[in-house]
Coordinates of C-alpha atoms and ligand atoms in Angstrom, one line a residue:
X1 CA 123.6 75.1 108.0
X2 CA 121.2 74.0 104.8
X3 CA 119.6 78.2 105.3
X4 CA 123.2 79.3 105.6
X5 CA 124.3 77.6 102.0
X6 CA 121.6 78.3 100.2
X7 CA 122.2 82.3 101.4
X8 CA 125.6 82.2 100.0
X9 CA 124.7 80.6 96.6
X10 CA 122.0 82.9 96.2
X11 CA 124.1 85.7 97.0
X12 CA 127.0 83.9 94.5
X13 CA 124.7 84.1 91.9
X14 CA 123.6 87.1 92.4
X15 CA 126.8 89.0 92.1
X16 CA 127.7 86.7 88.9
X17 CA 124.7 87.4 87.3
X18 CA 125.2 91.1 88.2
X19 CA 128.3 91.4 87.0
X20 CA 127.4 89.3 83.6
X21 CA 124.4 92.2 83.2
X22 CA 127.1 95.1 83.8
X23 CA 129.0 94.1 81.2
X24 CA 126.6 94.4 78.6
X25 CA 123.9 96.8 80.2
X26 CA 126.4 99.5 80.5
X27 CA 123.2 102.0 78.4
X28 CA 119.9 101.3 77.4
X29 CA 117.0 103.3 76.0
X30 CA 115.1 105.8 78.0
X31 CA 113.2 109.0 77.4
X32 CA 114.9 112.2 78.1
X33 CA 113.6 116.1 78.9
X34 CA 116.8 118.3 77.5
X35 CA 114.5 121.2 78.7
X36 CA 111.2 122.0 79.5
X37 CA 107.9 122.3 77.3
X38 CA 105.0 120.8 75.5
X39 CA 104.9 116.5 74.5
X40 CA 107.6 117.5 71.5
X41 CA 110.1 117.7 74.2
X42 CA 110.2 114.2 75.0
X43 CA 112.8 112.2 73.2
X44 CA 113.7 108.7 73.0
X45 CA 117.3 107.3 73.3
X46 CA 118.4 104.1 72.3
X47 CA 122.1 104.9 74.6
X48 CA 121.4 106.2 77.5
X49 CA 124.3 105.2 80.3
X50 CA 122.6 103.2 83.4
X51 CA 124.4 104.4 86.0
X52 CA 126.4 101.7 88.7
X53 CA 124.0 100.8 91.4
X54 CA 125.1 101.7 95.2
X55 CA 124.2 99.0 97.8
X56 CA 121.0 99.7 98.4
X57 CA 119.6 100.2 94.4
X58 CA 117.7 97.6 92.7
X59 CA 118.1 97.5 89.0
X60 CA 114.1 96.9 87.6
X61 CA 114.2 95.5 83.8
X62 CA 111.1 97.5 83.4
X63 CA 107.9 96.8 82.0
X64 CA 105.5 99.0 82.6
X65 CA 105.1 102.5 83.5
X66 CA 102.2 104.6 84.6
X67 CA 102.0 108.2 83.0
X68 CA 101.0 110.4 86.5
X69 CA 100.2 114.0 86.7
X70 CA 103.7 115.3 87.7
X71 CA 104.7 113.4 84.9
X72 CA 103.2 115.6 82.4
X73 CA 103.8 118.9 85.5
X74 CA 107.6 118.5 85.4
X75 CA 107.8 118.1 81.6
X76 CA 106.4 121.5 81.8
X77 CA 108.6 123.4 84.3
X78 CA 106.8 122.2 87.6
X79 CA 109.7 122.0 89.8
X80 CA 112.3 123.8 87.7
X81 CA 114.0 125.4 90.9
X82 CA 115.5 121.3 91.6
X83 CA 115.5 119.8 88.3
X84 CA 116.5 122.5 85.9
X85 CA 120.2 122.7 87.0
X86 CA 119.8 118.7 86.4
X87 CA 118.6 118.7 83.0
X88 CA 118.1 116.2 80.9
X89 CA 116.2 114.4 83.2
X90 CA 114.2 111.2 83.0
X91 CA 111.0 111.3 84.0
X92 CA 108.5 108.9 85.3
X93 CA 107.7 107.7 89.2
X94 CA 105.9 104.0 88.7
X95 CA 106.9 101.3 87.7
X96 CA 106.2 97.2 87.0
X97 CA 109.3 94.9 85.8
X98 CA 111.5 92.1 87.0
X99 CA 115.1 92.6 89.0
X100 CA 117.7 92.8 86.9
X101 CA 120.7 93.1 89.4
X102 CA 120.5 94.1 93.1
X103 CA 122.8 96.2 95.3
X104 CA 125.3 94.3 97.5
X105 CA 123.4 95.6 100.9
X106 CA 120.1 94.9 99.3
X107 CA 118.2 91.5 101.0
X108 CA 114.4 91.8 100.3
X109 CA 114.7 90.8 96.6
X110 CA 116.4 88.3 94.1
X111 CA 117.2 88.1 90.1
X112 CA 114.2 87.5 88.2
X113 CA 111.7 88.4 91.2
X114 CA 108.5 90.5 89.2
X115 CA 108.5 93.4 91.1
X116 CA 106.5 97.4 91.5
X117 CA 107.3 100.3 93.1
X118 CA 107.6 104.0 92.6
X119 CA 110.2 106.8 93.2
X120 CA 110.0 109.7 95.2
X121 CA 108.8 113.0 94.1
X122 CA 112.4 114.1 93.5
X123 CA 114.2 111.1 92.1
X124 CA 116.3 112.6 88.9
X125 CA 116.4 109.1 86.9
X126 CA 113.3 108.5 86.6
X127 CA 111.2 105.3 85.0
X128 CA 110.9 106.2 82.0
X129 CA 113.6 103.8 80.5
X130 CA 114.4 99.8 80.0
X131 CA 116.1 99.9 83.0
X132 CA 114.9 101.8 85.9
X133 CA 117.3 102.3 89.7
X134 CA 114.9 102.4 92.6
X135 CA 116.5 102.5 96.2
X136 CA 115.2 98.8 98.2
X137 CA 112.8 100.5 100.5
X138 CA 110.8 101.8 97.4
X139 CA 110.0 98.5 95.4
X140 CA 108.6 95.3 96.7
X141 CA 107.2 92.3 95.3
X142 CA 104.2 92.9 92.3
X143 CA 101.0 91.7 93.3
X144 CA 100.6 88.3 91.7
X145 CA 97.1 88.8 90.7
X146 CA 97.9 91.4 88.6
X147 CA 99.7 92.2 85.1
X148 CA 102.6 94.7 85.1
X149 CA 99.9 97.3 83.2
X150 CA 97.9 97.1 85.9
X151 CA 100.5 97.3 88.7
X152 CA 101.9 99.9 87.1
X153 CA 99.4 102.1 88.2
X154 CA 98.8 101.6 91.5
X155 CA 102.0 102.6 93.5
X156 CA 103.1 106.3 93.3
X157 CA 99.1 107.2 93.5
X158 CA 98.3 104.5 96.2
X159 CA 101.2 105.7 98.7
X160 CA 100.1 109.6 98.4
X161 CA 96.6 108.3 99.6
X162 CA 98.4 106.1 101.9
X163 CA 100.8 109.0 102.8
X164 CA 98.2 111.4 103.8
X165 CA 95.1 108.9 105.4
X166 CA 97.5 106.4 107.1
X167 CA 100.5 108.2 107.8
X168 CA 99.4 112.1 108.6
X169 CA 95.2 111.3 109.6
X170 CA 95.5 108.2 111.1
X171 CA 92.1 106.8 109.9
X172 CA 90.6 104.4 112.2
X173 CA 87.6 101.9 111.6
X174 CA 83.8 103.8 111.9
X175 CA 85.3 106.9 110.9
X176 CA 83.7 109.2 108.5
X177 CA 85.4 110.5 105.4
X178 CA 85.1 112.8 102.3
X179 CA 87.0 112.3 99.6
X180 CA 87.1 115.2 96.9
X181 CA 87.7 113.9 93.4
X182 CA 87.2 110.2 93.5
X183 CA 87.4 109.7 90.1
X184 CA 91.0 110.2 89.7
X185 CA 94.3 107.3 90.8
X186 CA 94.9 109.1 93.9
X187 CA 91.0 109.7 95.1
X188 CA 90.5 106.3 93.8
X189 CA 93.2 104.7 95.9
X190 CA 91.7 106.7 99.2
X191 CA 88.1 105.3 98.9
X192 CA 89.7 101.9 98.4
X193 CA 92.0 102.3 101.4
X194 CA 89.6 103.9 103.8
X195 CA 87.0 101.5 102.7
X196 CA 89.4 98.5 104.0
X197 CA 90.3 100.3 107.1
X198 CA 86.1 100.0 107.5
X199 CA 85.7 103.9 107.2
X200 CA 82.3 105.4 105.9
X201 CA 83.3 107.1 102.6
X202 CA 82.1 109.8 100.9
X203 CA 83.4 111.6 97.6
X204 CA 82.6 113.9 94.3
X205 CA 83.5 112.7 91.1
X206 CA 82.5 113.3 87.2
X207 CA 79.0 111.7 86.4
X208 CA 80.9 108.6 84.5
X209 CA 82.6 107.6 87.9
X210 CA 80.1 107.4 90.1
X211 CA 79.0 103.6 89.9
X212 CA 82.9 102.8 89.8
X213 CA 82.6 104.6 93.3
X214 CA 79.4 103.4 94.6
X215 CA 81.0 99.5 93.7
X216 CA 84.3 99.9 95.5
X217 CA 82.3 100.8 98.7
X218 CA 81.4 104.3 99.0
X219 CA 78.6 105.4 100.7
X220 CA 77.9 108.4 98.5
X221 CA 79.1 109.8 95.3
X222 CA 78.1 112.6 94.2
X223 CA 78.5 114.8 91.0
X224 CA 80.3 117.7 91.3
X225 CA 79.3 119.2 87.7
X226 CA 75.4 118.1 88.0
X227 CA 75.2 118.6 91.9
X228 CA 75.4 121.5 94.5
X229 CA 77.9 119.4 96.4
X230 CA 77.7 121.9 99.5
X231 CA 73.8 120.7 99.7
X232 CA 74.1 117.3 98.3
X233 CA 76.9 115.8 100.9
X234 CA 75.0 114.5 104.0
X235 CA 76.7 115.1 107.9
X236 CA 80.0 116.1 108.8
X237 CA 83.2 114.1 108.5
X238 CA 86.4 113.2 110.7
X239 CA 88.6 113.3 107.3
X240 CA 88.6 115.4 104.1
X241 CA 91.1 114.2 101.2
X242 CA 91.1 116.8 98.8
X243 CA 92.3 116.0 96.1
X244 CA 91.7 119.0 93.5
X245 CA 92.9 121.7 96.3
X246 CA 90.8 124.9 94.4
X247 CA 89.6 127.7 96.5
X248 CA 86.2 126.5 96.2
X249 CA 87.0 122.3 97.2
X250 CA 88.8 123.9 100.3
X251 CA 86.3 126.1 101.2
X252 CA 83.8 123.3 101.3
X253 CA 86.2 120.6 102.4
X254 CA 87.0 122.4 105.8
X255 CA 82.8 123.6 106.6
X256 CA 82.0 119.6 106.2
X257 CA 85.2 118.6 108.9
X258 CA 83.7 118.3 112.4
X259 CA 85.4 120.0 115.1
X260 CA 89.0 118.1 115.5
X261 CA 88.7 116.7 111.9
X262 CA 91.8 117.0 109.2
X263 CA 91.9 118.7 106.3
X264 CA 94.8 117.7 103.8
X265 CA 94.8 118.7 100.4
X266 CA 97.3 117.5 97.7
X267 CA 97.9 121.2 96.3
X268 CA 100.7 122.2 98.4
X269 CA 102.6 125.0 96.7
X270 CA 106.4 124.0 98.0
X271 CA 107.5 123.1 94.8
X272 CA 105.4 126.1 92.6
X273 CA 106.7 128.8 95.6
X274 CA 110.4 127.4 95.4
X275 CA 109.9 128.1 91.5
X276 CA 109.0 131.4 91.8
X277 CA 111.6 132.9 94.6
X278 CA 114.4 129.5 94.3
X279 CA 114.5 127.4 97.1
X280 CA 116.1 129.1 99.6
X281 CA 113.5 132.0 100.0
X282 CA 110.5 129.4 98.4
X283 CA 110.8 126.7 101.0
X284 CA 110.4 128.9 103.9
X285 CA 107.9 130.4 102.8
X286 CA 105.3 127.7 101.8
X287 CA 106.4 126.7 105.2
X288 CA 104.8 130.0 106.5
X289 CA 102.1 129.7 104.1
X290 CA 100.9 126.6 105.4
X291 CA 101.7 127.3 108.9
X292 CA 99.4 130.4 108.5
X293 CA 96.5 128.0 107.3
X294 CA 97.1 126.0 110.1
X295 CA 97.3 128.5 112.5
X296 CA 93.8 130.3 110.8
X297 CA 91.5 127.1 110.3
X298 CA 92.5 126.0 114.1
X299 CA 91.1 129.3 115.8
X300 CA 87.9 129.3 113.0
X301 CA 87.0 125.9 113.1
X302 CA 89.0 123.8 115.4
X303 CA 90.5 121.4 112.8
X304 CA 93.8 120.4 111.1
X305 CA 95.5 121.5 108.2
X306 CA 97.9 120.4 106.4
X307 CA 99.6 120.1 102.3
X308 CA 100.3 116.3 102.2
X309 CA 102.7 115.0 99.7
X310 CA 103.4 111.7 98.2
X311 CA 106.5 109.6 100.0
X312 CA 108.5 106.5 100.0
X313 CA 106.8 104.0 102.4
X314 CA 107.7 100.3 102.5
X315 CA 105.5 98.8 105.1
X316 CA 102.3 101.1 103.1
X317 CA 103.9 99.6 99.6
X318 CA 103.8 95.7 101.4
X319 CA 100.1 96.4 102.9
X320 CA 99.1 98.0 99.5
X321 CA 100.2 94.7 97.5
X322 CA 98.8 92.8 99.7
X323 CA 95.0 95.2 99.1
X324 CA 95.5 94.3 95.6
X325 CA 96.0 90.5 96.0
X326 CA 93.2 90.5 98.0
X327 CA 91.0 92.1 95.3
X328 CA 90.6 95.3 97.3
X329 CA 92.7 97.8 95.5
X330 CA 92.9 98.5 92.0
X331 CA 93.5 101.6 89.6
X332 CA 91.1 100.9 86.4
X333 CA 93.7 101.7 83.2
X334 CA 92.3 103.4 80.4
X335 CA 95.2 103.1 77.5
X336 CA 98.5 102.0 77.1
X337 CA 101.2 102.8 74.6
X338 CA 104.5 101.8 73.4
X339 CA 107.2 104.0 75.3
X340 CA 108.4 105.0 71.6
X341 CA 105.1 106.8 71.7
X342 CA 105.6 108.8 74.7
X343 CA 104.9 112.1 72.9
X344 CA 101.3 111.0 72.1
X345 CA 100.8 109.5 75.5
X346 CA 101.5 113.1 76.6
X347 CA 99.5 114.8 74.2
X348 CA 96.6 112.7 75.6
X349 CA 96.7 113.3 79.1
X350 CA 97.5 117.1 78.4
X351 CA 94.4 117.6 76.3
X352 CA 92.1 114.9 78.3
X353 CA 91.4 113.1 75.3
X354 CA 92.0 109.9 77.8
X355 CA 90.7 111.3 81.0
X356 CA 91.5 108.0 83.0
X357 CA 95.1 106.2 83.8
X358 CA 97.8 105.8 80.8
X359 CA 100.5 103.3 80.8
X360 CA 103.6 103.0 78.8
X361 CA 104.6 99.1 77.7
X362 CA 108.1 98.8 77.4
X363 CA 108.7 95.2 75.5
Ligands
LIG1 N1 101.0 116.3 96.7 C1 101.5 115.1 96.1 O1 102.5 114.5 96.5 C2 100.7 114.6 94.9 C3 100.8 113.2 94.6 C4 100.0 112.7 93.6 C5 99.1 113.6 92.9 N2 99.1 114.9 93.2 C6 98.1 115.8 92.5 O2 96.8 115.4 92.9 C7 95.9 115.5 91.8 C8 95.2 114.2 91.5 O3 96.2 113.3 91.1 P1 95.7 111.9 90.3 O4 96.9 111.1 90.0 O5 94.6 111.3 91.1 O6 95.1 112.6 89.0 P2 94.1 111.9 87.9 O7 94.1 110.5 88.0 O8 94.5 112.6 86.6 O9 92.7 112.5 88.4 C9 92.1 113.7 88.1 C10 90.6 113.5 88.3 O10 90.1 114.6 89.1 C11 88.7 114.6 88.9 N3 88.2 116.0 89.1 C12 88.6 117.1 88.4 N4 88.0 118.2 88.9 C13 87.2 117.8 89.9 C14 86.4 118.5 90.8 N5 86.2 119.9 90.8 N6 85.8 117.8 91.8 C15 85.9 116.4 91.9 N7 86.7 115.7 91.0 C16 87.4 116.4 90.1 C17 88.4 114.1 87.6 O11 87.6 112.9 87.9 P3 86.3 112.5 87.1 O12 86.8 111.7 85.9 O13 85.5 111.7 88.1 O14 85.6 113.8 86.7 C18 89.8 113.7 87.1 O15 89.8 112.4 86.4 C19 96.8 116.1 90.6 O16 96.6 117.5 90.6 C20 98.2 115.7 91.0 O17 99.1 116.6 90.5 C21 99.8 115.4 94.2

């Protein structure tokens, strides 16, 4: 009875103080893309409508937002064949905030609850803004133990290593496992993960990572600009990460696999085929594509292939929280700047002046 009354009140308040924050959060500042092109694109509203949330949407007051690759990608026209008929867009995929207002089917979270998350790869209103829309089943409670910089980070990069090692390998404890390009969020988030999972790990990096490596539990790190990694790596692996995806990575990525081992790479070319030809001849295609890989490295070396992407997962966002509470998981952040100075934020990740993670502070 005492469970059942505090349920309603909590769920009185909620709608009150959702429809109090209607009323006057109506628009709010975000960065737009009106179309595609360098960091002078990028603009900054002060009035940009926040849309009505559907019963399943969580309204994030946000924070914090981490700058990732497709960030800067789609700015440039990466994905045009979905998001050009949209434009302007918003862009942005992590985020670290508080709930502002909740859906009316939404259960997992209250008002005021610090909270991260990230959107999926395709999510038009993106987190670049005060107030950012995630559906339930892609936020979850921030990791207490850190700030909402550093949790900023972690999520959209964390769930495409937990996408592809979890979800599509299946790692398992004693396995052995390559990971090719440590040094950025996503390689970063694999050693950590596969490390937990009690996996041998080994990766390439640049020559400042590899003590960052070495200390979050790999076995060997090894770099790829001073080292022949082909001779360097020792023994053959049941998992290969790649995380750069070049001719050369793949090349050596698949000769280290042993027999029955899985190769996934985070190049897929969906989105850059469905550019070129639109997506109804580009989808099929990559399909093909990849389905020809699969079919080739099967008969040559006995192993599995396959493009991994990043998705929504909310059991993989719940276990990675509970990684970073428990001091196991964490994305090292280089810079932050204010959101209004998004345009430089770009700038630096385009020219790798600031080679590691960016964050944008929204105040
Ligand atoms: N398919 C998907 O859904 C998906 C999702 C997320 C990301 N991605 C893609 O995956 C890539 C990595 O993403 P991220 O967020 O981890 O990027 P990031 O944090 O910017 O990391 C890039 C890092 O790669 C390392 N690197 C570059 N060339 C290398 C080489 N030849 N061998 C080994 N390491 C090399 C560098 O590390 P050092 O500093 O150690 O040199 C660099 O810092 C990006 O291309 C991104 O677009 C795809």
């Amino acid at each position: 009875m005492e469970m059942m009354r505090i349920s309603i009140h909590r769920r009185l308040l909620c709608s009150v103080y959702k429809v109090v924050l209607r009323s006057y959060v109506n628009s709010c500042r975000a960065v737009l893309l009106p179309r595609f092109g360098g960091p002078e694109v990028l603009q900054v509203h002060s009035d940009v409508p926040v849309p009505d949330l559907k019963p399943n949407e969580v309204l994030v007051r946000s924070r914090a937002v981490s700058i990732n690759p497709l960030d800067t990608r789609m700015r440039s026209g990466y994905g045009r064949s979905i998001f050009e008929p949209l434009l302007p867009i918003i862009l942005g995929r992590d985020v670290s905030g508080e709930v502002a207002a909740i859906g009316a089917s939404v259960r997992s979270l209250v008002v005021g609850q610090e909270v991260f998350g990230a959107l999926h790869p395709t999510a038009i209103r993106g987190t670049y803004t005060d107030y950012a829309i995630l559906p339930e089943n892609e936020v979850t409670a921030k990791p207490s133990s850190l700030s909402h910089v550093e949790a900023s980070a972690i999520p959209f990069a964390a769930l495409t290593a937990w996408r592809a090692l979890k979800s599509t390998a299946r790692i398992s404890e004693g396995q052995r496992i390559l990971v090719v390009g440590g040094g950025g969020a996503v390689g970063f988030s694999a050693i950590q993960l596969a490390v937990a999972a009690g996996c041998h790990v080994a990766t390439t990096c640049g020559r400042e990572s590899v003590d960052r490596m070495l200390k979050a539990g790999a076995e060997q790190a090894v770099d790829y600009v001073a080292e022949d990694v082909e001779l360097a790596i020792r023994g053959k692996f049941d998992v290969v990460l790649d995380t750069i995806g070049v001719p050369e990575t793949e090349r050596y990525g698949i000769n280290f696999l042993k027999r029955g081992g899985h190769y996934m790479t985070l190049q897929g070319e969906a989105a850059s085929l469905a550019d070129n030809y639109g997506l109804a001849i580009g989808l099929p295609l990559a399909k093909g594509a990849e389905l020809k890989k699969q079919i080739k490295y099967r008969y040559s070396h006995g192993i599995e292939y396959s493009w991994t992407y990043m998705r929504a997962d909310f059991e993989g966002l719940i276990e990675i929280r509970k990684l970073c509470d428990a001091g196991r998981l964490k994305i090292p952040v280089d810079k932050t700047f204010p959101i209004t100075q998004v345009k430089d934020a770009h700038v630096a990740k385009d020219k790798k002046i600031i080679p590691g993670k960016v964050v944008l502070e929204l105040s």
